[in-house]
mmCIF file with all atom_site columns, C-alpha atoms and ligand atoms in Angstrom:
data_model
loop_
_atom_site.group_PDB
_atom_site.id
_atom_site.type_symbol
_atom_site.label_atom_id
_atom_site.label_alt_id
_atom_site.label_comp_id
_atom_site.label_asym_id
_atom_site.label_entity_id
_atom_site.label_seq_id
_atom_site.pdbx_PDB_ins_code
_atom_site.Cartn_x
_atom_site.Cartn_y
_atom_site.Cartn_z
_atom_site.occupancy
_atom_site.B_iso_or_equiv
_atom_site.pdbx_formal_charge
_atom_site.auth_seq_id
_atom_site.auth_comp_id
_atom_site.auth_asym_id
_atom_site.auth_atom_id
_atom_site.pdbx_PDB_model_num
ATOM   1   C  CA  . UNK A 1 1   ? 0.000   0.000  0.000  1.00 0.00 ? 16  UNK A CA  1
ATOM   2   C  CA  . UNK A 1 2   ? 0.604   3.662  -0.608 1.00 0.00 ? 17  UNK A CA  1
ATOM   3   C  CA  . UNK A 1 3   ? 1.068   6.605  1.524  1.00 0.00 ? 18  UNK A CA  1
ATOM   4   C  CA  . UNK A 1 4   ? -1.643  8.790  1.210  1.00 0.00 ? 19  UNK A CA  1
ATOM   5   C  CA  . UNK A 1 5   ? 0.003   11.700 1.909  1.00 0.00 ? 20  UNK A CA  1
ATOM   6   C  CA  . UNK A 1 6   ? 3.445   11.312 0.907  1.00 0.00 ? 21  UNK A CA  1
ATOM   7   C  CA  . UNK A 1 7   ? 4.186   9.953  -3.392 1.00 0.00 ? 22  UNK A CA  1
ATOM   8   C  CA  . UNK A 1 8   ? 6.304   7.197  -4.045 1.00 0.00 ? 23  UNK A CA  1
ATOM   9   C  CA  . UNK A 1 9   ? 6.252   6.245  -0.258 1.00 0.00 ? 24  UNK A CA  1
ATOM   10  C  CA  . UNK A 1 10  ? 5.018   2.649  0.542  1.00 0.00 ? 25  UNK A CA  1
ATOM   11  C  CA  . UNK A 1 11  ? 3.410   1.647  3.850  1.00 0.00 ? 26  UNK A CA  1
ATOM   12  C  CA  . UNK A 1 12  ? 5.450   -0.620 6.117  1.00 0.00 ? 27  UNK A CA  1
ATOM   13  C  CA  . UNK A 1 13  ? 3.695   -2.948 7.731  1.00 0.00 ? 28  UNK A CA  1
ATOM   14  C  CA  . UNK A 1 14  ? 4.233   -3.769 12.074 1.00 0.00 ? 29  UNK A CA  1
ATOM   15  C  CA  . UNK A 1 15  ? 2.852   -5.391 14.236 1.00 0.00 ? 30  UNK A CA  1
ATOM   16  C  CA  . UNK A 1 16  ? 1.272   -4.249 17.621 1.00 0.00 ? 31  UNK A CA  1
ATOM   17  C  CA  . UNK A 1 17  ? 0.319   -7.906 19.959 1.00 0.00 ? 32  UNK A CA  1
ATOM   18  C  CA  . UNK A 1 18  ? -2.295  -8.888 17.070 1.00 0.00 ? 33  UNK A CA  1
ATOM   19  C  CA  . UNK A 1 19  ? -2.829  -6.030 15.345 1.00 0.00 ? 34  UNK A CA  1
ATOM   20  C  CA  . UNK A 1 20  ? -1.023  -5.167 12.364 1.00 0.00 ? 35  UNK A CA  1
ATOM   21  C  CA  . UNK A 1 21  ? -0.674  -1.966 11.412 1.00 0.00 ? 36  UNK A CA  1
ATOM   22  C  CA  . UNK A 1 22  ? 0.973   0.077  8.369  1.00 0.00 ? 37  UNK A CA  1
ATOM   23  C  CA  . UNK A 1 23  ? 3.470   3.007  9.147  1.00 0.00 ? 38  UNK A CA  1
ATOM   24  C  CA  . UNK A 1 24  ? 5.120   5.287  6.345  1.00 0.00 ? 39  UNK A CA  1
ATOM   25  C  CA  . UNK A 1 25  ? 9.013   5.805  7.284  1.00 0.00 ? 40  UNK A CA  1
ATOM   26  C  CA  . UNK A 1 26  ? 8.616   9.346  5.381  1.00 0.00 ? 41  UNK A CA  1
ATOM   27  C  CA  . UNK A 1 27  ? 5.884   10.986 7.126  1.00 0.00 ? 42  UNK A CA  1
ATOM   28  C  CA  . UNK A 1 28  ? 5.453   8.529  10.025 1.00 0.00 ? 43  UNK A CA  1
ATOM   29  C  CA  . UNK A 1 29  ? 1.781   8.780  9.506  1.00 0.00 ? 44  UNK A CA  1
ATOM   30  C  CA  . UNK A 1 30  ? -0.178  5.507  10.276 1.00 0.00 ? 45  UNK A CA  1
ATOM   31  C  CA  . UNK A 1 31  ? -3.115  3.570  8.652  1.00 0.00 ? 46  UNK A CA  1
ATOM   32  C  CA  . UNK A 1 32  ? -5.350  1.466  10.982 1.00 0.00 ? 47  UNK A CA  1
ATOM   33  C  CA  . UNK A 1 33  ? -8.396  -0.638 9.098  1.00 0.00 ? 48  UNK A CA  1
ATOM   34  C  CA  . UNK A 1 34  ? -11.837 -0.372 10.478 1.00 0.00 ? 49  UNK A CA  1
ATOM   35  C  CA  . UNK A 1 35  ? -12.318 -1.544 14.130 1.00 0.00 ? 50  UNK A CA  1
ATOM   36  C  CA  . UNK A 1 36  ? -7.817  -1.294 14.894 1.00 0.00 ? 51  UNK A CA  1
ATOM   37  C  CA  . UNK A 1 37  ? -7.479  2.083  16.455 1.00 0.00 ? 52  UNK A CA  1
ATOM   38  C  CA  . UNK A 1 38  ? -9.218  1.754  19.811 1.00 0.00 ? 53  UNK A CA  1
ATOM   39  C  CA  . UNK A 1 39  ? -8.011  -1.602 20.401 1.00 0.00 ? 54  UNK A CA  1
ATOM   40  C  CA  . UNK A 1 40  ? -4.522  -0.458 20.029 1.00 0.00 ? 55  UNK A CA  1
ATOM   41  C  CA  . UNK A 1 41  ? -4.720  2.896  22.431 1.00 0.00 ? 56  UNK A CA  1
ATOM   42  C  CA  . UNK A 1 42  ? -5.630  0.534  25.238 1.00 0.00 ? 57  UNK A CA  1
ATOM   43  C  CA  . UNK A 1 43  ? -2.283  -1.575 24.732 1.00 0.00 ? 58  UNK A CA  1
ATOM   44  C  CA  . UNK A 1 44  ? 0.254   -1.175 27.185 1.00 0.00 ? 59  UNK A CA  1
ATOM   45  C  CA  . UNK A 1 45  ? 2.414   1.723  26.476 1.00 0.00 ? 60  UNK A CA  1
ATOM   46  C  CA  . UNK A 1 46  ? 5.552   -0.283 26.150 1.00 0.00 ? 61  UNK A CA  1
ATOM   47  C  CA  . UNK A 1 47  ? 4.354   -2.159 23.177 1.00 0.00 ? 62  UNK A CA  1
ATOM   48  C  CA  . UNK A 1 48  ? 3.201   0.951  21.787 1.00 0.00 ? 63  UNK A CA  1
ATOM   49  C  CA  . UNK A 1 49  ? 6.312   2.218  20.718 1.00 0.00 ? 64  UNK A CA  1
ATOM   50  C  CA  . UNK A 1 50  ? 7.469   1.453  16.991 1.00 0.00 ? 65  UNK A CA  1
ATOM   51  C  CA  . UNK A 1 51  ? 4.217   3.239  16.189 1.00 0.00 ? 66  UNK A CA  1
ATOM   52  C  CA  . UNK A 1 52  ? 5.218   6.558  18.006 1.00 0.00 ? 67  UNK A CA  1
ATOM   53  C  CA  . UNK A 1 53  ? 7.295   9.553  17.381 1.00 0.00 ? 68  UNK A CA  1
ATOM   54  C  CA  . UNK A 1 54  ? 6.589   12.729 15.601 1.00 0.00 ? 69  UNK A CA  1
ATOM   55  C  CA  . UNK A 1 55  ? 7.896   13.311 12.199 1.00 0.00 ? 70  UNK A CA  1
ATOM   56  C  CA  . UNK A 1 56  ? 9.918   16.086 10.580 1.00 0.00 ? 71  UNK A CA  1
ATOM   57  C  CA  . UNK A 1 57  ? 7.614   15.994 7.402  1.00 0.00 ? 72  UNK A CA  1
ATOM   58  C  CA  . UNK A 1 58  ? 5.799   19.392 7.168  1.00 0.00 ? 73  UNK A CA  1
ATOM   59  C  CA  . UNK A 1 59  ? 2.321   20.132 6.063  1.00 0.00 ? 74  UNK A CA  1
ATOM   60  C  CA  . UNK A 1 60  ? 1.107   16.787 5.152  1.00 0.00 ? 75  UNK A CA  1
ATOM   61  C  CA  . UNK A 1 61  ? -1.273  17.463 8.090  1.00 0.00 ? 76  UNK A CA  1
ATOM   62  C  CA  . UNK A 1 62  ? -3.200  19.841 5.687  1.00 0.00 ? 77  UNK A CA  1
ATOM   63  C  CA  . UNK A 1 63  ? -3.063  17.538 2.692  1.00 0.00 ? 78  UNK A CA  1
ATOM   64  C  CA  . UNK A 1 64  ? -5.703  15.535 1.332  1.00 0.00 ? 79  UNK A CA  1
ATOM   65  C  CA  . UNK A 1 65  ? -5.226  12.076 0.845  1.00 0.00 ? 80  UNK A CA  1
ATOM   66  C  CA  . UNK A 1 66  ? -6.478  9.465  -0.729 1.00 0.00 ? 81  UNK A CA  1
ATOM   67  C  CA  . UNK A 1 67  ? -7.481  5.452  0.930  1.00 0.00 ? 82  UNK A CA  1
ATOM   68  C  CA  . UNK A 1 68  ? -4.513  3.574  0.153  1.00 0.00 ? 83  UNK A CA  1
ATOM   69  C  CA  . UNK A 1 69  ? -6.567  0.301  -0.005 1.00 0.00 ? 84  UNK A CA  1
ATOM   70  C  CA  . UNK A 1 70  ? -9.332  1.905  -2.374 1.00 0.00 ? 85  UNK A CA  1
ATOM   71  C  CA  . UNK A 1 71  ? -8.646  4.871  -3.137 1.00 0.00 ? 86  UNK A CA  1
ATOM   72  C  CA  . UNK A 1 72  ? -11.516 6.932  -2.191 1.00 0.00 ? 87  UNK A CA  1
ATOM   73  C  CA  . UNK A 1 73  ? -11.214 10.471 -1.167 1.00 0.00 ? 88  UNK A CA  1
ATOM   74  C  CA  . UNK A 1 74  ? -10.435 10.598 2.717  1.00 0.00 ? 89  UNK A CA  1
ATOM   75  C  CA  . UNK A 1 75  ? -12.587 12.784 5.031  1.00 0.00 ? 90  UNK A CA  1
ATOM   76  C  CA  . UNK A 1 76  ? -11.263 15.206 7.545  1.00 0.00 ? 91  UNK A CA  1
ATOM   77  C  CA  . UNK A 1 77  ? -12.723 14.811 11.204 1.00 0.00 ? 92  UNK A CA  1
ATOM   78  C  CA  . UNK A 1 78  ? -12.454 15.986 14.995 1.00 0.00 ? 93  UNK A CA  1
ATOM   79  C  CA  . UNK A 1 79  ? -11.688 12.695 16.675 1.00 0.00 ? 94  UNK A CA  1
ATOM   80  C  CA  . UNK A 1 80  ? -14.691 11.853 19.136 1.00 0.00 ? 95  UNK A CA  1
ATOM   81  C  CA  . UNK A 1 81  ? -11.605 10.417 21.811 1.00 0.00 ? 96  UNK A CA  1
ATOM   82  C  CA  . UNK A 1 82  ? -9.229  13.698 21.379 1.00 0.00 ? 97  UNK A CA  1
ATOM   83  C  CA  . UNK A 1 83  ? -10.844 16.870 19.991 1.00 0.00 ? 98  UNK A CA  1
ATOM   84  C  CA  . UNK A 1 84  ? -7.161  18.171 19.004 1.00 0.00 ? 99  UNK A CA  1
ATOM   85  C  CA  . UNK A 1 85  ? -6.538  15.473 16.417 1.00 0.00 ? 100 UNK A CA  1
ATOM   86  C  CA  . UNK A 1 86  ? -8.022  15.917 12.975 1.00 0.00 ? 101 UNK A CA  1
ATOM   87  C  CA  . UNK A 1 87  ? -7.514  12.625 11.630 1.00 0.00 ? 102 UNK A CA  1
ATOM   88  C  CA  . UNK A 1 88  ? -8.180  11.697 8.106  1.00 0.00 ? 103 UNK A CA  1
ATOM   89  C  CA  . UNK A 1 89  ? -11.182 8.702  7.712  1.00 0.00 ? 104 UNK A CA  1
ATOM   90  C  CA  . UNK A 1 90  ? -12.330 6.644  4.392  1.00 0.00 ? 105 UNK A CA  1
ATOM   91  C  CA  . UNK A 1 91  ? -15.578 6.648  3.931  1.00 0.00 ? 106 UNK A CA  1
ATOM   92  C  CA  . UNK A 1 92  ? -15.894 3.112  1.919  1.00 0.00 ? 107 UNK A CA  1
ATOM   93  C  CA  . UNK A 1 93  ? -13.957 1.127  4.116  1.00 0.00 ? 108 UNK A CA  1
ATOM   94  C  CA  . UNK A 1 94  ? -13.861 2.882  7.296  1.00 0.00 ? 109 UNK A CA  1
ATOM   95  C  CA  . UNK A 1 95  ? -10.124 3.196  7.581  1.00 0.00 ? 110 UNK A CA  1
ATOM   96  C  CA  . UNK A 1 96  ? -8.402  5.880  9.762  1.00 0.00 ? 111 UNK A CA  1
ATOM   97  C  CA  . UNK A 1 97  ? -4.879  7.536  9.184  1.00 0.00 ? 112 UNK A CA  1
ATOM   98  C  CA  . UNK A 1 98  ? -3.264  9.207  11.832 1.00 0.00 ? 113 UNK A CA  1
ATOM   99  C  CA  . UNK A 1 99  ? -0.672  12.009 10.446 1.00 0.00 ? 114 UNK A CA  1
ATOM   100 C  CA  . UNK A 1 100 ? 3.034   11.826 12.545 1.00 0.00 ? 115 UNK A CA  1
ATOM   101 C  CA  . UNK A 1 101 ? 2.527   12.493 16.081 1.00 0.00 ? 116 UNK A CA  1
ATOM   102 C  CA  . UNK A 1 102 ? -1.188  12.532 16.068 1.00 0.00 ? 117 UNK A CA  1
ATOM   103 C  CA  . UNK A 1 103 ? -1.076  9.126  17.898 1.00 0.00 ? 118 UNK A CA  1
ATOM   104 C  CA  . UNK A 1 104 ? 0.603   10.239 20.627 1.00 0.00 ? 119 UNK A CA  1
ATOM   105 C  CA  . UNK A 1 105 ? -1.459  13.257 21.191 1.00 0.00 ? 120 UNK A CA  1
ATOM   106 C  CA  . UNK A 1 106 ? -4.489  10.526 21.213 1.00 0.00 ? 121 UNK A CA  1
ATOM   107 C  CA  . UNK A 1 107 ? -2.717  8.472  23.696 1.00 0.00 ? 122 UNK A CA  1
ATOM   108 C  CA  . UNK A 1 108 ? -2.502  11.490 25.974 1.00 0.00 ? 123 UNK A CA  1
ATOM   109 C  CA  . UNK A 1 109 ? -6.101  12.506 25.666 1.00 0.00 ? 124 UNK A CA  1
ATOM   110 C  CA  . UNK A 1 110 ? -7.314  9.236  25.652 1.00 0.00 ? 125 UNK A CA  1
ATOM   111 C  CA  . UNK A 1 111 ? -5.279  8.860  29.355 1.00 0.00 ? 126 UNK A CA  1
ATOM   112 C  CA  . UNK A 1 112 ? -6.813  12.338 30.777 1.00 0.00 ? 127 UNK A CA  1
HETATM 113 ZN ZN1 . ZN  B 2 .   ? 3.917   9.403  4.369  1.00 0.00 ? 219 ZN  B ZN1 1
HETATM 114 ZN ZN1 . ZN  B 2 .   ? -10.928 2.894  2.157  1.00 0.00 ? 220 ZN  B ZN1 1
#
């Protein structure tokens, strides 16, 4: 798969317990299919961290993207756990990318 944000980038995939997520090494933006997100932010923090870290890439928070698995357009949205994050949702498949660093910012308001 793609990155939706960043051309010529492809997804890596890692694994989180039994989730499998996929992380661009550009951006460090993350793609979670439908249902893997809130599983994941109630791991323990130690496992958590190959998926955190904020990246140097700038603006790509502002970008539009595209699904990497279909393609559709991908919606911007407040987060219902953390109303800082706007995070970037497919509205075919119900996928969610986080930009770089957005994660983390969940973690923490998921934790308040
Ligand atoms: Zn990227
Ligand atoms: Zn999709």
């Amino acid at each position: 798969m793609q990155c939706p944000k960043c051309p010529k980038s492809p997804l890596v995939a890692t694994r989180v317990q039994a989730i499998e997520v996929d992380r661009c090494q550009t951006c460090g933006g993350i793609w979670f299919d439908n249902h893997e997100l809130i599983p994941l932010l109630h791991e323990r923090r130690a496992d958590l961290a190959a998926l955190r870290g904020r990246s140097d890439a700038r603006g790509v928070n502002q970008k539009h993207g595209q699904c990497p698995r279909d393609s559709a357009d991908l919606i911007r949205v407040s987060s219902a756990l953390g109303r800082s994050v706007i995070l970037d949702t497919c509205p075919e498949c119900q996928g969610i990318w986080l930009d770089g660093g957005e994660f983390d910012t969940l973690l923490k308001d998921v934790a308040r």
